[in-house]
mmCIF file of C-alpha atoms in Angstrom:
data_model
loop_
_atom_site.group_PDB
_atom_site.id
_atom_site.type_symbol
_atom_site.label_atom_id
_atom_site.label_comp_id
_atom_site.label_asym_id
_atom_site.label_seq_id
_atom_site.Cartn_x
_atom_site.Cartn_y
_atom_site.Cartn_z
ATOM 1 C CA UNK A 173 26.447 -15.103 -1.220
ATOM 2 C CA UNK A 174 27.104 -12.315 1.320
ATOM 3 C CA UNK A 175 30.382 -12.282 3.221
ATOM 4 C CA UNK A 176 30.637 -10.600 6.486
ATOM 5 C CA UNK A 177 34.323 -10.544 6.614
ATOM 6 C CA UNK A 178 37.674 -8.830 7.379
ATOM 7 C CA UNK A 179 40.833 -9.403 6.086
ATOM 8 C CA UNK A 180 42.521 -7.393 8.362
ATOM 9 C CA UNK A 181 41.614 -6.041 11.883
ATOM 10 C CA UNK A 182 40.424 -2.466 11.848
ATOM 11 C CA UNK A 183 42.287 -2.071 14.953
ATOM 12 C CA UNK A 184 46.083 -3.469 14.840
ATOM 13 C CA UNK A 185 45.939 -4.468 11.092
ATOM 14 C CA UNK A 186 46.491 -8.095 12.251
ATOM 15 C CA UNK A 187 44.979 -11.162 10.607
ATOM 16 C CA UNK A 188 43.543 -13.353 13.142
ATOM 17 C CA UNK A 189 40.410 -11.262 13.240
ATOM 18 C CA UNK A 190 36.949 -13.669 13.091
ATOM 19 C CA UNK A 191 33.379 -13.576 12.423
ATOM 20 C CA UNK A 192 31.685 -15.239 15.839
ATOM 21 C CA UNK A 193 28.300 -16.677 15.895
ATOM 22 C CA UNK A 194 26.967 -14.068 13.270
ATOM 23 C CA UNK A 195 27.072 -11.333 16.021
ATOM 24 C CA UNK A 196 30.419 -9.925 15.954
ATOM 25 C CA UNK A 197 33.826 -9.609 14.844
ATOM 26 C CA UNK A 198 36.577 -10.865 17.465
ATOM 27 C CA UNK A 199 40.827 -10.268 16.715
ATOM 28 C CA UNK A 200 42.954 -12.047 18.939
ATOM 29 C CA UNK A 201 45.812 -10.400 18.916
ATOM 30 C CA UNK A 202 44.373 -7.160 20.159
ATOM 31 C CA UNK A 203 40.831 -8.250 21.634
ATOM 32 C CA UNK A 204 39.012 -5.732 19.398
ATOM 33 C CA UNK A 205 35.653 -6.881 19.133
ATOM 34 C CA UNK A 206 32.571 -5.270 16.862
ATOM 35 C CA UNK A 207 29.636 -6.328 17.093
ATOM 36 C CA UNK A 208 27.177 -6.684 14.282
ATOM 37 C CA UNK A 209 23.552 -5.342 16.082
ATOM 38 C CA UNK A 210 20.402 -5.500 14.348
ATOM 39 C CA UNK A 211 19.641 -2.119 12.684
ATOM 40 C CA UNK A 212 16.239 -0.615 12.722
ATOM 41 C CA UNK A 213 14.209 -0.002 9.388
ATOM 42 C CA UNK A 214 10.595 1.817 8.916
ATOM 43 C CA UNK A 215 7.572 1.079 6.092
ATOM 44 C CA UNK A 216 4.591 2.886 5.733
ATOM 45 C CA UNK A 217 1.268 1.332 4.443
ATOM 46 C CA UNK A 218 -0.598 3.812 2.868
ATOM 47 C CA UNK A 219 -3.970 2.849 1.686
ATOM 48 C CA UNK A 220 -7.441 4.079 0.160
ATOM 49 C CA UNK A 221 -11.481 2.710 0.739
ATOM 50 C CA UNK A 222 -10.663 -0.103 -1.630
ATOM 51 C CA UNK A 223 -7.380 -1.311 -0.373
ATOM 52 C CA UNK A 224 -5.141 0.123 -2.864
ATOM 53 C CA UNK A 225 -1.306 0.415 -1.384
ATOM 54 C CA UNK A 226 1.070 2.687 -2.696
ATOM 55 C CA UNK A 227 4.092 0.925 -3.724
ATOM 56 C CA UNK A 228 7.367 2.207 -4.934
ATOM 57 C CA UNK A 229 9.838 0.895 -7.800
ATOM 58 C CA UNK A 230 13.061 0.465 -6.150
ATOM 59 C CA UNK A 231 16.225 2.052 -7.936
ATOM 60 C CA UNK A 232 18.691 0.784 -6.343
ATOM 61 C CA UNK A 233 20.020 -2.538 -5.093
ATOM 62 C CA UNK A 234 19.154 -4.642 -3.233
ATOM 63 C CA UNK A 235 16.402 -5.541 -5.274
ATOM 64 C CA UNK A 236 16.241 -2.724 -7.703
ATOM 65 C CA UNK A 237 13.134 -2.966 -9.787
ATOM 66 C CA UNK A 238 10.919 -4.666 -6.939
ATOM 67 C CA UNK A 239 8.419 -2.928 -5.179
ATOM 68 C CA UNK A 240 8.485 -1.360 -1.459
ATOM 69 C CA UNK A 241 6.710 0.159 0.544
ATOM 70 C CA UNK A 242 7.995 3.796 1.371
ATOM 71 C CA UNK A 243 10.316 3.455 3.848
ATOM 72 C CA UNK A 244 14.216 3.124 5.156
ATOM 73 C CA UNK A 245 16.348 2.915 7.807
ATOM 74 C CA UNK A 246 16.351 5.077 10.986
ATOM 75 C CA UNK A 247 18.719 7.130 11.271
ATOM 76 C CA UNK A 248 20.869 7.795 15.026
ATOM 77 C CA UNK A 249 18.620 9.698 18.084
ATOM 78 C CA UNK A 250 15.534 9.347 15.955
ATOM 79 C CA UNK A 251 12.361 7.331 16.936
ATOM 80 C CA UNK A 252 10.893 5.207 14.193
ATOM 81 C CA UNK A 253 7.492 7.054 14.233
ATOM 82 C CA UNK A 254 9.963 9.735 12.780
ATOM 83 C CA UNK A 255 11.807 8.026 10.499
ATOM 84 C CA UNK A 256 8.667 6.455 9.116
ATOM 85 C CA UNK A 257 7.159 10.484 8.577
ATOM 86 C CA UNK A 258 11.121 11.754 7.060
ATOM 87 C CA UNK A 259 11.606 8.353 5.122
ATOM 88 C CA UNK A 260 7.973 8.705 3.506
ATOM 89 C CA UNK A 261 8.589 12.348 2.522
ATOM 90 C CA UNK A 262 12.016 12.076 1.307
ATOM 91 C CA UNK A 263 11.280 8.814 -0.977
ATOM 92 C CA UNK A 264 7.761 10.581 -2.244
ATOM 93 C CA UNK A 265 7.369 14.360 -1.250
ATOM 94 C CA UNK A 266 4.332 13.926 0.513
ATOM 95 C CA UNK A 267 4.052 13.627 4.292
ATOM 96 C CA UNK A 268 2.546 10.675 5.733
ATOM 97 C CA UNK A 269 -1.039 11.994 7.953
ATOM 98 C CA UNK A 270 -1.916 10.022 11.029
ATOM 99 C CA UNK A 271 0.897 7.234 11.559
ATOM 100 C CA UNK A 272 -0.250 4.368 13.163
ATOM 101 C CA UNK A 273 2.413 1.507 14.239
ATOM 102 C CA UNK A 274 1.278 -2.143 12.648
ATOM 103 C CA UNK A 275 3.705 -4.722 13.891
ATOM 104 C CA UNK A 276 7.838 -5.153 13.408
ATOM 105 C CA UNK A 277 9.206 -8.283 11.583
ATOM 106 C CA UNK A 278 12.892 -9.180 11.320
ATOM 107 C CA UNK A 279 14.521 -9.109 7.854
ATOM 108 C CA UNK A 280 17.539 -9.787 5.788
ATOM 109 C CA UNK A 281 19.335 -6.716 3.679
ATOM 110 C CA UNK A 282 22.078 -7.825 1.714
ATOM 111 C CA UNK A 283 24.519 -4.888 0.466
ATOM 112 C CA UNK A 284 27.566 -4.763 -1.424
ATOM 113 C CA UNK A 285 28.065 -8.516 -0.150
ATOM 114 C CA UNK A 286 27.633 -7.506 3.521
ATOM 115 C CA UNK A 287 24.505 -9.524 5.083
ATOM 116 C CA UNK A 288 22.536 -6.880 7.615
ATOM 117 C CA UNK A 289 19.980 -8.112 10.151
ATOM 118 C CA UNK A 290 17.125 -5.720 10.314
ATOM 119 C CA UNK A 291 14.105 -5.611 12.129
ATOM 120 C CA UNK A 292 11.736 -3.591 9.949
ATOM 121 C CA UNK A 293 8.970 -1.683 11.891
ATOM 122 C CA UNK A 294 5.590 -0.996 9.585
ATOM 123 C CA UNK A 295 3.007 1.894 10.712
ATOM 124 C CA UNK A 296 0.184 2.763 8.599
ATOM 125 C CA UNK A 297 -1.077 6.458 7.426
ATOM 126 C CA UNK A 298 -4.065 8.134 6.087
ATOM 127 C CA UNK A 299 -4.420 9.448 2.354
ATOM 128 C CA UNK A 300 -3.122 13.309 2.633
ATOM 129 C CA UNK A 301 -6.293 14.937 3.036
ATOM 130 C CA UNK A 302 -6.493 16.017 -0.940
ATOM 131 C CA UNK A 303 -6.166 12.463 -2.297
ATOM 132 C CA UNK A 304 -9.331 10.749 -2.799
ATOM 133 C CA UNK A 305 -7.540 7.560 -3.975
ATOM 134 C CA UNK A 306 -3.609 6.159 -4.095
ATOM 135 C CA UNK A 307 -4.492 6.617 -7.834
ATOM 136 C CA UNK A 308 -5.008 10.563 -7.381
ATOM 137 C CA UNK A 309 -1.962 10.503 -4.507
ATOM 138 C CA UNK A 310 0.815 8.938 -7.098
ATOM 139 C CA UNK A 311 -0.295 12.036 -9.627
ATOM 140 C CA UNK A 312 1.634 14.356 -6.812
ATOM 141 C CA UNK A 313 4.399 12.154 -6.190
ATOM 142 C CA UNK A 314 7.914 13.436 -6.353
ATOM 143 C CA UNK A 315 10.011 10.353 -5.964
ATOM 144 C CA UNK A 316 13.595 10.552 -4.457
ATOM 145 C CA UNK A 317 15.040 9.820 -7.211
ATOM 146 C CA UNK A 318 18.097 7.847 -5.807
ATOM 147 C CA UNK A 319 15.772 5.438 -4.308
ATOM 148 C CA UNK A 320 12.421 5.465 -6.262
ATOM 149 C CA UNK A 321 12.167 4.721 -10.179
ATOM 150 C CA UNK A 322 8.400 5.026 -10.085
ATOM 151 C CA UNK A 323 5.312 4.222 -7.633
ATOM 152 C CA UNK A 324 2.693 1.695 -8.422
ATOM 153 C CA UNK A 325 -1.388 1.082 -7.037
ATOM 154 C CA UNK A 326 -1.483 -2.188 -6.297
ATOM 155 C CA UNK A 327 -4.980 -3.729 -4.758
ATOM 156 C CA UNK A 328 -4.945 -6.170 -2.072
ATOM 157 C CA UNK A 329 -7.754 -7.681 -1.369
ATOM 158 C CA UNK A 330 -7.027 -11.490 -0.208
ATOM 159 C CA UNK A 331 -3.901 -13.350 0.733
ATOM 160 C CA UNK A 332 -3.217 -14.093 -3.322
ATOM 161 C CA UNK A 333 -2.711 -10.666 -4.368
ATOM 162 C CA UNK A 334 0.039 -10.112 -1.628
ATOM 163 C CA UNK A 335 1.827 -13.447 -2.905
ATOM 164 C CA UNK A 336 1.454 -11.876 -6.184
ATOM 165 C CA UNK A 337 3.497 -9.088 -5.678
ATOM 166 C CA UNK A 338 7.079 -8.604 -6.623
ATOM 167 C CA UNK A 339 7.970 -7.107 -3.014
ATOM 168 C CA UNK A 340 11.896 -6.311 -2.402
ATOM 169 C CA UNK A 341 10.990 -8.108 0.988
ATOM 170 C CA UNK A 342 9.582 -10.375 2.746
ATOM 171 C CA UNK A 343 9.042 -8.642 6.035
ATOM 172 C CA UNK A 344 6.715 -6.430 3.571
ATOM 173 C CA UNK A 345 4.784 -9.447 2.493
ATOM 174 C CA UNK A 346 3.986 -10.601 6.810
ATOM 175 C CA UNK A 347 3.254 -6.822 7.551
ATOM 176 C CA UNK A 348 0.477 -6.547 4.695
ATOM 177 C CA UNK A 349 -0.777 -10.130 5.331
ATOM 178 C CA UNK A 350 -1.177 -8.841 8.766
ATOM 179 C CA UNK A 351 -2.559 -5.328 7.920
ATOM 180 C CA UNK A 352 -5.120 -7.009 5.438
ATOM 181 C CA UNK A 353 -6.244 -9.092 8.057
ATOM 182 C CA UNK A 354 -7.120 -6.490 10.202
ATOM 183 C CA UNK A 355 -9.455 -4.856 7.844
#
């Protein structure tokens, strides 16, 4: 169970210091207030002519050892269409071609016991153009090895083989349901 709380006010040290409507942190004895905004996360669906995904292995928590698509958080003064492009090339050494934004969902990231609200924003990108197949891609893979234990071809054809999955996520789950049904 995640805990969103402080002992101790960050800004007088005091006590009194509350969690509010799971949006912000409120002390009374000083009126500091911090609010706990929604951060922004990117995934990339990359696919091939017979709707293989690439997928990584996650190796790190949460949900180390669960699949995801390449992807992470934005970072400050950066749009998502480039944090999808850096995110993809740092977690697998290969740039993303021909981004595409899909949809956003919102989704829970627990961390070290602290629950973050995300709303994760998926675009989709073409095969680099000397991959014939997300088979042939994962042979040039170079995974960030922090974040990526291994990558996976997974085919996804109907609604079962999503649910079928192991996905870290289920904001991954409603952006492929909605990317396969756009096929």
């Amino acid at each position: 169970m995640s805990s969103n709380e402080f002992n101790f006010c960050p800004s007088c040290g005091g006590k009194n210091i509350k969690y509010l409507q799971n949006k912000k942190w409120f002390c009374s004895d000083c009126g500091f207030d911090l609010y706990n905004n929604v951060a922004s996360a990117v995934g990339v669906v990359i696919s091939d002519r017979e709707n293989n995904i690439l997928l990584e292995v996650r190796a790190k928590e949460p949900r180390k050892g669960f699949l995801a698509l390449p992807g992470g958080f934005t970072d400050q003064d950066e749009t998502a269409e480039h944090a999808a492009v850096r995110e993809c090339l740092e977690e697998t050494g290969v740039e993303p071609e021909k981004i595409e934004y899909l949809c956003s969902f919102p989704n829970d990231y627990e961390y070290k016991n602290i629950a973050y609200k995300t709303c994760d924003l998926f675009f989709t990108a073409e095969l680099p153009e000397k991959a014939a197949s997300v088979d042939e891609l994962i042979e040039k893979l170079h995974g960030q090895q922090s974040e990526v234990s291994g990558f996976k071809a997974c085919k996804v054809s109907c609604a079962e083989d999503i649910q079928k999955l192991p996905l870290a996520f289920e904001s991954a789950k409603k952006a492929l349901t909605l990317w396969l049904s756009r096929k």
